[in-house]
Short mmCIF file of C-alpha atoms and ligand atoms in Angstrom, two decimals:
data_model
loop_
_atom_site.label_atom_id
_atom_site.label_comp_id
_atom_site.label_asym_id
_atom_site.label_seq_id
_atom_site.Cartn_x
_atom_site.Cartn_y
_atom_site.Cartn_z
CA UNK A 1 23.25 137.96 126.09
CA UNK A 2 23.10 135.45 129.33
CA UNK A 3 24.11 131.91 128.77
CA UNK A 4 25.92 132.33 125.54
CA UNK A 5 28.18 129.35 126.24
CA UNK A 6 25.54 127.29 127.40
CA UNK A 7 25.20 124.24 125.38
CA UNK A 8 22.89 124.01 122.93
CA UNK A 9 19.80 121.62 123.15
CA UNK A 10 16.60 122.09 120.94
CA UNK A 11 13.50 120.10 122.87
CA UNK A 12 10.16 122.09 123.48
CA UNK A 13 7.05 119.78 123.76
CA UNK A 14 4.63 122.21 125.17
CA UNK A 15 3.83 126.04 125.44
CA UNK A 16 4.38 126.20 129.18
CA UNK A 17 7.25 123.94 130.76
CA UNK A 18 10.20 125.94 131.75
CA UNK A 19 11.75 128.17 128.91
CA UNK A 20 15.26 128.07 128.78
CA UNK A 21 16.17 129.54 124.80
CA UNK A 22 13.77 131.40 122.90
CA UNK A 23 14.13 133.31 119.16
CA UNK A 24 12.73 136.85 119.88
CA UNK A 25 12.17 138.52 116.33
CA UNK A 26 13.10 142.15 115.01
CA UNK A 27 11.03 145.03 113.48
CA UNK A 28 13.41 146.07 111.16
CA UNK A 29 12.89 146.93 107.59
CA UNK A 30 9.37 145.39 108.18
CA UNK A 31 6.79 146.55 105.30
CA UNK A 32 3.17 145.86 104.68
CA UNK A 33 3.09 143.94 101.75
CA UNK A 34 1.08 144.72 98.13
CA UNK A 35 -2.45 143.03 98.68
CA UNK A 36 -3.22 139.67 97.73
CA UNK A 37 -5.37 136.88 97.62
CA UNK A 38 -4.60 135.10 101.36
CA UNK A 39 -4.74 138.65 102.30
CA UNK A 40 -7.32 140.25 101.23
CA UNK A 41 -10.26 138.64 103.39
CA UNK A 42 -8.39 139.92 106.51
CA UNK A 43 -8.57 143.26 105.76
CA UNK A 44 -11.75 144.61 106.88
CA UNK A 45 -13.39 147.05 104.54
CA UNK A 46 -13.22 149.71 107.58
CA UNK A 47 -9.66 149.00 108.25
CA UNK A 48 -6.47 152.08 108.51
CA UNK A 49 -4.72 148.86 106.44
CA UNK A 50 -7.34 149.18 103.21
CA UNK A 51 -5.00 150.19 100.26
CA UNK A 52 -1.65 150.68 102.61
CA UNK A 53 1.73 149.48 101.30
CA UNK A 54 5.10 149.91 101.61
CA UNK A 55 7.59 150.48 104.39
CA UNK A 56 6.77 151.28 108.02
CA UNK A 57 8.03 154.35 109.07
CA UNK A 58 11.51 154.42 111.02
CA UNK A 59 9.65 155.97 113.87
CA UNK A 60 7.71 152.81 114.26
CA UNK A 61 9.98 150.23 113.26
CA UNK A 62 12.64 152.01 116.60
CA UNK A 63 9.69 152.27 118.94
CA UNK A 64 9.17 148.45 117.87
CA UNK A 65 12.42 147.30 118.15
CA UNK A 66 12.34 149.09 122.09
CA UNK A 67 9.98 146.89 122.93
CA UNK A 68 11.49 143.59 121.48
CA UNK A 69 14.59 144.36 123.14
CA UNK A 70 13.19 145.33 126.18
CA UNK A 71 11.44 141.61 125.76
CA UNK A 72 14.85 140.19 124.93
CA UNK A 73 16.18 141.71 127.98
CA UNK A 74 13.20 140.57 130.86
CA UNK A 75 13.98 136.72 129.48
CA UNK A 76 17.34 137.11 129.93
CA UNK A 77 16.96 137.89 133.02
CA UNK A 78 15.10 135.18 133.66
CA UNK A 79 17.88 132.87 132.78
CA UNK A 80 16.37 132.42 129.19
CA UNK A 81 19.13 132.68 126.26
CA UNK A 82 17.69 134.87 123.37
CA UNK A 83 18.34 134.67 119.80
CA UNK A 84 17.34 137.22 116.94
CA UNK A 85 16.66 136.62 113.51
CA UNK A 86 18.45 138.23 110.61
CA UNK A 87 16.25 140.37 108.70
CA UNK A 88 16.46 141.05 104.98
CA UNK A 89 15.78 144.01 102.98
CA UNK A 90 11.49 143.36 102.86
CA UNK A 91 11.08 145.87 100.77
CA UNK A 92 12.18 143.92 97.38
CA UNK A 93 10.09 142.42 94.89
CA UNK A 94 9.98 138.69 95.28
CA UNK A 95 9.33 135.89 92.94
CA UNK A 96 8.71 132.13 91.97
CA UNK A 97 8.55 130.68 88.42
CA UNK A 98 4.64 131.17 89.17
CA UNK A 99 3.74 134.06 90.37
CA UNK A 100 5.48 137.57 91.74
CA UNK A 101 4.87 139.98 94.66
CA UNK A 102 5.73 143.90 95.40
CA UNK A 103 7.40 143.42 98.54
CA UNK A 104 7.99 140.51 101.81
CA UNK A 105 6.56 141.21 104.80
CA UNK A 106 9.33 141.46 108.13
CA UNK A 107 10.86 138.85 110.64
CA UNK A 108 8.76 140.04 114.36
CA UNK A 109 6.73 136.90 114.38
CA UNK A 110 8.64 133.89 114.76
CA UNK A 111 5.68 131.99 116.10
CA UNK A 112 4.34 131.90 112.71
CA UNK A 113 7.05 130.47 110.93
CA UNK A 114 8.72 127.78 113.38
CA UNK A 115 7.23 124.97 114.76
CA UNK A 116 9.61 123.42 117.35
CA UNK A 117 8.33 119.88 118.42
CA UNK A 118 10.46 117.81 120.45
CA UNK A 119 14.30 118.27 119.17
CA UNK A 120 12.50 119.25 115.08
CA UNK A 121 12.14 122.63 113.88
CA UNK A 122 10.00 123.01 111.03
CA UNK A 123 9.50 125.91 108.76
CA UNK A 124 5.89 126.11 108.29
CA UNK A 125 5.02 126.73 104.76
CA UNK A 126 3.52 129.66 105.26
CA UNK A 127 0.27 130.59 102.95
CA UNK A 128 0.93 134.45 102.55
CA UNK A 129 3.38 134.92 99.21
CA UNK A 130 4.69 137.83 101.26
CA UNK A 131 5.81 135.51 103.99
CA UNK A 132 6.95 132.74 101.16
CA UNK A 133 10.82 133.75 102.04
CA UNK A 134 10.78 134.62 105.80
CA UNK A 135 12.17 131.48 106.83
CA UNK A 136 15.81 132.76 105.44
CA UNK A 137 15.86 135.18 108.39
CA UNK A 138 15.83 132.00 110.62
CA UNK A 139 18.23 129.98 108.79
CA UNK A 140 21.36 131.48 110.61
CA UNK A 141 19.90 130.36 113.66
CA UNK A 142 18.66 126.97 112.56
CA UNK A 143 21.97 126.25 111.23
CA UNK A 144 23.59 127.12 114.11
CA UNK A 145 21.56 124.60 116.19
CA UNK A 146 21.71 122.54 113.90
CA UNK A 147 25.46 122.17 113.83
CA UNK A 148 26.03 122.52 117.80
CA UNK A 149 23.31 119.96 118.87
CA UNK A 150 23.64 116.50 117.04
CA UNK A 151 20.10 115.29 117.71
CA UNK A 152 18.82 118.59 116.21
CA UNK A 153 16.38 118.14 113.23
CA UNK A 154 16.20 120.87 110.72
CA UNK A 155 12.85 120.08 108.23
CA UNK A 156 10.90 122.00 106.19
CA UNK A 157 7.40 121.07 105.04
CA UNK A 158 6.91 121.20 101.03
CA UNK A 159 6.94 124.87 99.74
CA UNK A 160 3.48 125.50 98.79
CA UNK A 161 3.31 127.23 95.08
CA UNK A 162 0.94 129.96 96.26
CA UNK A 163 -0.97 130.08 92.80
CA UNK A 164 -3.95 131.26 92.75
CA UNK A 165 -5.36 127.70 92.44
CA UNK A 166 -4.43 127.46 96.34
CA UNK A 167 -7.02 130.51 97.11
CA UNK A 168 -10.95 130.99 95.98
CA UNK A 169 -12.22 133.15 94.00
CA UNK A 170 -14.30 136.05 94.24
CA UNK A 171 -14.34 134.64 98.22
CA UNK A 172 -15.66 137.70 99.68
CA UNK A 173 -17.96 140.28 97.67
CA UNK A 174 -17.21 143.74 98.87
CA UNK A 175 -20.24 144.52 100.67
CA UNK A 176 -20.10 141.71 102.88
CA UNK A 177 -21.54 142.43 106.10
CA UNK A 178 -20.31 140.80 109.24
CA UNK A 179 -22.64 138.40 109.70
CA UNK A 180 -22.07 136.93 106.25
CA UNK A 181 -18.62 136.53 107.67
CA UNK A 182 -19.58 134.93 110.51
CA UNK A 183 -21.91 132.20 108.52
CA UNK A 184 -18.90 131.33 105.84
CA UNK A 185 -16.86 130.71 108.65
CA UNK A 186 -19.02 128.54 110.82
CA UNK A 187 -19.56 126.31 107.59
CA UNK A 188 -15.45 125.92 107.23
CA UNK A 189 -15.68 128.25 104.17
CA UNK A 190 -12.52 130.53 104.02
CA UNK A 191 -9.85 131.63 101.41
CA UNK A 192 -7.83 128.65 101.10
CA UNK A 193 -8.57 125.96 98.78
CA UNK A 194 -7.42 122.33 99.46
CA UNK A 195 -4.78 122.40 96.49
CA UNK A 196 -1.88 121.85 98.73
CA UNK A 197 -1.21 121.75 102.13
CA UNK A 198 -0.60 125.30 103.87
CA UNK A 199 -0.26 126.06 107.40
CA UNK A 200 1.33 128.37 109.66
CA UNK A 201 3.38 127.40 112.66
CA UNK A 202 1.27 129.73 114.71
CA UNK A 203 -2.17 128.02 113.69
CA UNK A 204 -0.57 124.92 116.05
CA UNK A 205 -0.54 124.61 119.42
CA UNK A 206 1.84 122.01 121.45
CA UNK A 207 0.11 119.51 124.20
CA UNK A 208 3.09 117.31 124.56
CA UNK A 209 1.69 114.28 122.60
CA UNK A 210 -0.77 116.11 120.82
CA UNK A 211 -0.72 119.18 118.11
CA UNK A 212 -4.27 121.40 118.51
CA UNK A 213 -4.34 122.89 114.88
CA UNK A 214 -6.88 125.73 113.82
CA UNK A 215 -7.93 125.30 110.18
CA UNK A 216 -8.79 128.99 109.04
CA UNK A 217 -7.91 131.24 106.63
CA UNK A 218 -3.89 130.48 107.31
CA UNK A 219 -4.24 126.46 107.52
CA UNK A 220 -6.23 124.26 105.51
CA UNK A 221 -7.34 120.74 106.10
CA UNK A 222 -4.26 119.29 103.76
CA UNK A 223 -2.09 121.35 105.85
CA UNK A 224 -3.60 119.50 109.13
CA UNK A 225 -2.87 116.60 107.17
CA UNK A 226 0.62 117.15 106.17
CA UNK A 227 1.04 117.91 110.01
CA UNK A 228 -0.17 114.75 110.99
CA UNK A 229 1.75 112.64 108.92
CA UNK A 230 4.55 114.21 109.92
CA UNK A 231 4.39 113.73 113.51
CA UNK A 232 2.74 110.13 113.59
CA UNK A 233 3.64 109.60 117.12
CA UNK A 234 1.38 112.44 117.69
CA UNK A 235 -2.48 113.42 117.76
CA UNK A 236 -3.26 116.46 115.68
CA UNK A 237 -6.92 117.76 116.40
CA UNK A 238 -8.32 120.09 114.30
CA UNK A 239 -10.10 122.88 116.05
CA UNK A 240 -12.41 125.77 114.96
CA UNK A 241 -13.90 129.02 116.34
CA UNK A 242 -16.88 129.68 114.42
CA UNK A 243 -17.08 133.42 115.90
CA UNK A 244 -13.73 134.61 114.79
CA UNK A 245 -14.89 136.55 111.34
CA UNK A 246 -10.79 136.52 110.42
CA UNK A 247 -9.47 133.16 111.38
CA UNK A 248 -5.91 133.67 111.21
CA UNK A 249 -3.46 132.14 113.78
CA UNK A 250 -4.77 130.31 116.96
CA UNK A 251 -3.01 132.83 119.72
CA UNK A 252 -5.30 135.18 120.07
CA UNK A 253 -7.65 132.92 120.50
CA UNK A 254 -7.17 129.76 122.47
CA UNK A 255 -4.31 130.09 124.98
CA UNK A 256 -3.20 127.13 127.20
CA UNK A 257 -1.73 128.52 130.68
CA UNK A 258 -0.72 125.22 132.29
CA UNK A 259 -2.00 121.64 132.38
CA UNK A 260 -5.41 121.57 132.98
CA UNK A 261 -6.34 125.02 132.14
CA UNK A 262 -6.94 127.16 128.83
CA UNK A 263 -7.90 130.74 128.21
CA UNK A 264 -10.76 131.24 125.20
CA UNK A 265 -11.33 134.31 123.47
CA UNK A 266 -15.43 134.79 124.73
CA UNK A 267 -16.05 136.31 121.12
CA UNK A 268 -14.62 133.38 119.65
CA UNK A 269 -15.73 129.92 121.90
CA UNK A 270 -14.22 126.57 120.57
CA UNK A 271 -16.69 125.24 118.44
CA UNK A 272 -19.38 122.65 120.25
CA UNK A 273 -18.26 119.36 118.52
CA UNK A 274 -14.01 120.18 119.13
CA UNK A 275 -15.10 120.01 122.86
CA UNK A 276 -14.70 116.80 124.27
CA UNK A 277 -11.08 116.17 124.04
CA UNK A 278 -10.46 118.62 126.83
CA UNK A 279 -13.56 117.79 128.79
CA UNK A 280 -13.45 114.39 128.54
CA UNK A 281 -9.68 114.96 130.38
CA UNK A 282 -10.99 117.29 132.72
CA UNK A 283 -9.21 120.24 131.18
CA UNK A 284 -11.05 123.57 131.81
CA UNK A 285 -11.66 126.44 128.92
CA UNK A 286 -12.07 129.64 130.58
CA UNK A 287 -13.16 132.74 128.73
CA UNK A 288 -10.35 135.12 128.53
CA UNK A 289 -10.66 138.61 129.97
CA UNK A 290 -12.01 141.24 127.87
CA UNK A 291 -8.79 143.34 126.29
CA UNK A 292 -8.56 146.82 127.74
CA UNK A 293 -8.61 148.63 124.58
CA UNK A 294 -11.60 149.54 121.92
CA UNK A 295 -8.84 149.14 119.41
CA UNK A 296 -5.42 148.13 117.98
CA UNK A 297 -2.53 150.45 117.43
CA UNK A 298 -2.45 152.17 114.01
CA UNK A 299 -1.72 149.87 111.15
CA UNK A 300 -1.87 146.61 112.67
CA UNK A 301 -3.21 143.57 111.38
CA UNK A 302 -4.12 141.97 114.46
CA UNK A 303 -7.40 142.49 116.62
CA UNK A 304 -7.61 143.58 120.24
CA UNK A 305 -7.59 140.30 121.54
CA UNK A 306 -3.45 140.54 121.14
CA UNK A 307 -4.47 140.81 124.93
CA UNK A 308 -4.66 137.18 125.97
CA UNK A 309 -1.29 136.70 123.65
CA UNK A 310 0.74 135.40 126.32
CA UNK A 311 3.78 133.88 126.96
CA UNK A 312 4.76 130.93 129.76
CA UNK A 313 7.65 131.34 130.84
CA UNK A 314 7.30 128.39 133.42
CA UNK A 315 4.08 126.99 134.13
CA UNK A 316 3.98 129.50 136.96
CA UNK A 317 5.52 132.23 135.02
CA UNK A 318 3.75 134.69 132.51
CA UNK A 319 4.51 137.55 130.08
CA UNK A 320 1.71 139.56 129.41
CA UNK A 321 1.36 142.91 127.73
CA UNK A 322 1.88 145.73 130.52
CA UNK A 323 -1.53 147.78 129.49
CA UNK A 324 -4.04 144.24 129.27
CA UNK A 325 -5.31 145.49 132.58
CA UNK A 326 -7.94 143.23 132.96
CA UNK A 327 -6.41 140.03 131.59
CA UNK A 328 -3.58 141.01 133.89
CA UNK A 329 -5.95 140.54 137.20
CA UNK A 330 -6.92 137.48 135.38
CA UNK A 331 -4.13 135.57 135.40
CA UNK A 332 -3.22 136.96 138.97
CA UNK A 333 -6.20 135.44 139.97
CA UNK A 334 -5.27 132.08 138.71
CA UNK A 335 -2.19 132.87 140.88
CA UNK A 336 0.37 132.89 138.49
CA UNK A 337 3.87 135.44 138.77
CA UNK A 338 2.66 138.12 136.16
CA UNK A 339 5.05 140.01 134.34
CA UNK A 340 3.98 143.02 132.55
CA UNK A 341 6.03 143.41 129.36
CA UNK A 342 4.93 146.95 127.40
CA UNK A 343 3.98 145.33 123.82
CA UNK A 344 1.45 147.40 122.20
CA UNK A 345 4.41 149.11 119.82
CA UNK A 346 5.49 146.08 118.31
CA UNK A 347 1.93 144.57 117.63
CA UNK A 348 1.21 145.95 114.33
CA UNK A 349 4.57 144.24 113.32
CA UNK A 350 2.82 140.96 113.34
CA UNK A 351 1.33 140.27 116.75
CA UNK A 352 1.78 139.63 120.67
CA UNK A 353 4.42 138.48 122.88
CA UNK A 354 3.56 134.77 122.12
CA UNK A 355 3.91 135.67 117.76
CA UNK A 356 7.15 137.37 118.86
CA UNK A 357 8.86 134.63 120.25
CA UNK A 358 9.58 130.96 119.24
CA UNK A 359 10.64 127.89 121.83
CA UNK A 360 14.32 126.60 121.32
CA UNK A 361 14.05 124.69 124.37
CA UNK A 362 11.90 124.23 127.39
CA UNK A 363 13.38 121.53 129.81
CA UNK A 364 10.87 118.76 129.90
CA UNK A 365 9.58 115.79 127.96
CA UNK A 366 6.69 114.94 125.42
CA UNK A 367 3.72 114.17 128.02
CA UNK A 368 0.22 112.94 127.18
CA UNK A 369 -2.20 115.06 128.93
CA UNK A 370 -5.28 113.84 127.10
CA UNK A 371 -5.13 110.02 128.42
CA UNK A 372 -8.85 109.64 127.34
CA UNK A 373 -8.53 110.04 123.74
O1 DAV B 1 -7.00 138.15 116.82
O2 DAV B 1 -6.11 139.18 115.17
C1 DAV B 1 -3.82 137.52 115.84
C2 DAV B 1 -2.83 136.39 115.86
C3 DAV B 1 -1.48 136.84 115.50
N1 DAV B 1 -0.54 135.73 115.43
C4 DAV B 1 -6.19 138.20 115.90
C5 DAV B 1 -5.22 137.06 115.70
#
């Protein structure tokens, strides 16, 4: 580990200004989790997932945990200090006074639970009842900040209770076809209810003075809400991508590269009235590169589009994943330093290199890059 005695300093305003500390999770012990109701709409009725539970093999999890290491070790020698969560043992029953669940899920995808903004670091609440307890692998971490950096701020939004009040009914029949998909989610209709506020940390993404939220199947419009009355010195803007049939997490979707310039999943184009907020400030939306494979590694919950999953380590700087051919020539022809990180092991532990990873601190301050609100 570089920089070990470096002092500590949490302060990340943006998803591109120099990264100096970074959380890099683990694929240990990860399981896939008992279905359930947040789940359930995700997993298509084609899908290698359909009916799985249980442990991943030790195979996996060590070919996983290669390529997080191998992650840990390219930032480090970029000058970036790395921190790892502590996992627990997933495969336990969990419980709340309300409801209980076979197993937890695993502690690769920081990006989903941790929202650093500014010198704060929230746990999200999370809106799986698999992920209800994954913040505890980060509390050894976020203590530790929180006790060597005296402007840290360790928060947690309200624990949702996950009841099945907080998820509809009956939302999809089974012989939904795509296209039915597709329409619920163009009208806003997905698995959530509005009972409480839910979000996860990697439905948000950081524009210095304002907070670009997706509300899909993992965030609902309370949990936009909660968001934005928790920053008020920010702007949150809810966004949606009416031609994402799973809506779950905005980084596969709708990646910013650098002031100015955004990457858009083609399949899934910000929807017409979320536009103006970057046009009107002269930011361009590009459409992503097409990912180089037809599909994702076995037993992964994410879709090919892990491709455009990228993480900044300067605004010049980029981590992409070493086989994304064609969004590799991409962002060469933006002319940014690419470096190809070999990923595709560790996606079906809960995502890219950006879900892997969660800011400590990128130098820099909280900017407003949309002046014309
Ligand atoms: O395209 O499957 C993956 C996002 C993971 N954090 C997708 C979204």
């Amino acid at each position: 580990m570089t920089g070990t005695d470096s002092k500590t300093v949490v302060n990340s305003w943006n998803e591109w200004d120099p990264l100096k500390h970074v959380i890099v999770g683990r694929a240990d012990g990860c399981c896939i989790p008992p279905s359930e109701p947040a789940s359930d709409p995700k997993i298509p009725a084609d899908s290698d997932m359909l009916g799985m539970y249980g442990p991943r093999s030790d195979e996996s999890v060590e070919k996983a945990n290669a390529q997080l290491d191998n992650l840990a070790g390219i930032l480090e020698a970029h000058g970036v200090r790395v921190d790892r969560p502590e996992p627990m043992d997933f495969s336990q029953a969990i419980a709340t006074p309300d409801w209980e669940h076979g197993s937890m899920f695993g502690c690769q995808p920081p990006r989903d639970v941790i929202l650093t903004l500014g010198s704060e670091m929230l746990e999200a609440t999370m809106s799986y009842r698999s992920r209800w307890f994954e913040y505890l692998c980060y509390r050894p971490l976020l203590q530790r900040y929180y006790n060597e950096d005296p402007n840290m701020r360790h928060e947690a939004a309200p624990k949702p209770r996950l009841t099945n009040a907080s998820y509809k009914e009956d939302y999809l029949s089974d012989d939904i076809t795509i296209d039915e998909r597709l329409e619920l989610v163009a009208s806003k209709d997905f698995v959530t209810t509005e009972e409480e506020p839910l979000f996860d940390a990697a439905d948000c993404l950081r524009f210095g003075r304002d907070l670009v939220v997706q509300h899909g199947f993992t965030t609902n419009l309370k949990g936009a809400d909660w968001l934005q009355r928790h920053f008020p010195d920010h702007r949150v803007h809810t966004v949606n991508f009416p031609g994402d049939p799973y809506p779950i997490h905005i980084d596969a979707t709708f990646t910013p590269l650098r002031p100015g310039l955004i990457i858009n999943n083609p399949d899934r184009r910000i929807a017409d009235d979320c536009r103006g907020l970057f046009e009107r400030n002269d930011w361009e939306i590009v459409d992503a590169a097409r990912p180089a494979h037809n599909e994702p590694p076995a037993l992964c919950y994410s879709s090919v589009w892990l491709s455009m999953n990228v993480l900044m380590i300067d605004e010049k700087t980029v981590c992409a994943e070493a086989s994304e051919v064609h969004q590799l020539e991409q962002l060469d022809k933006f002319g940014f330093n690419v470096i190809p990180v070999p990923f595709r092991d560790a996606y079906p532990f809960g995502g890219g290199l950006h879900c892997a990873t969660t800011d400590v601190y990128r130098e820099g301050t909280c900017q407003d890059y949309f002046p014309k609100a």
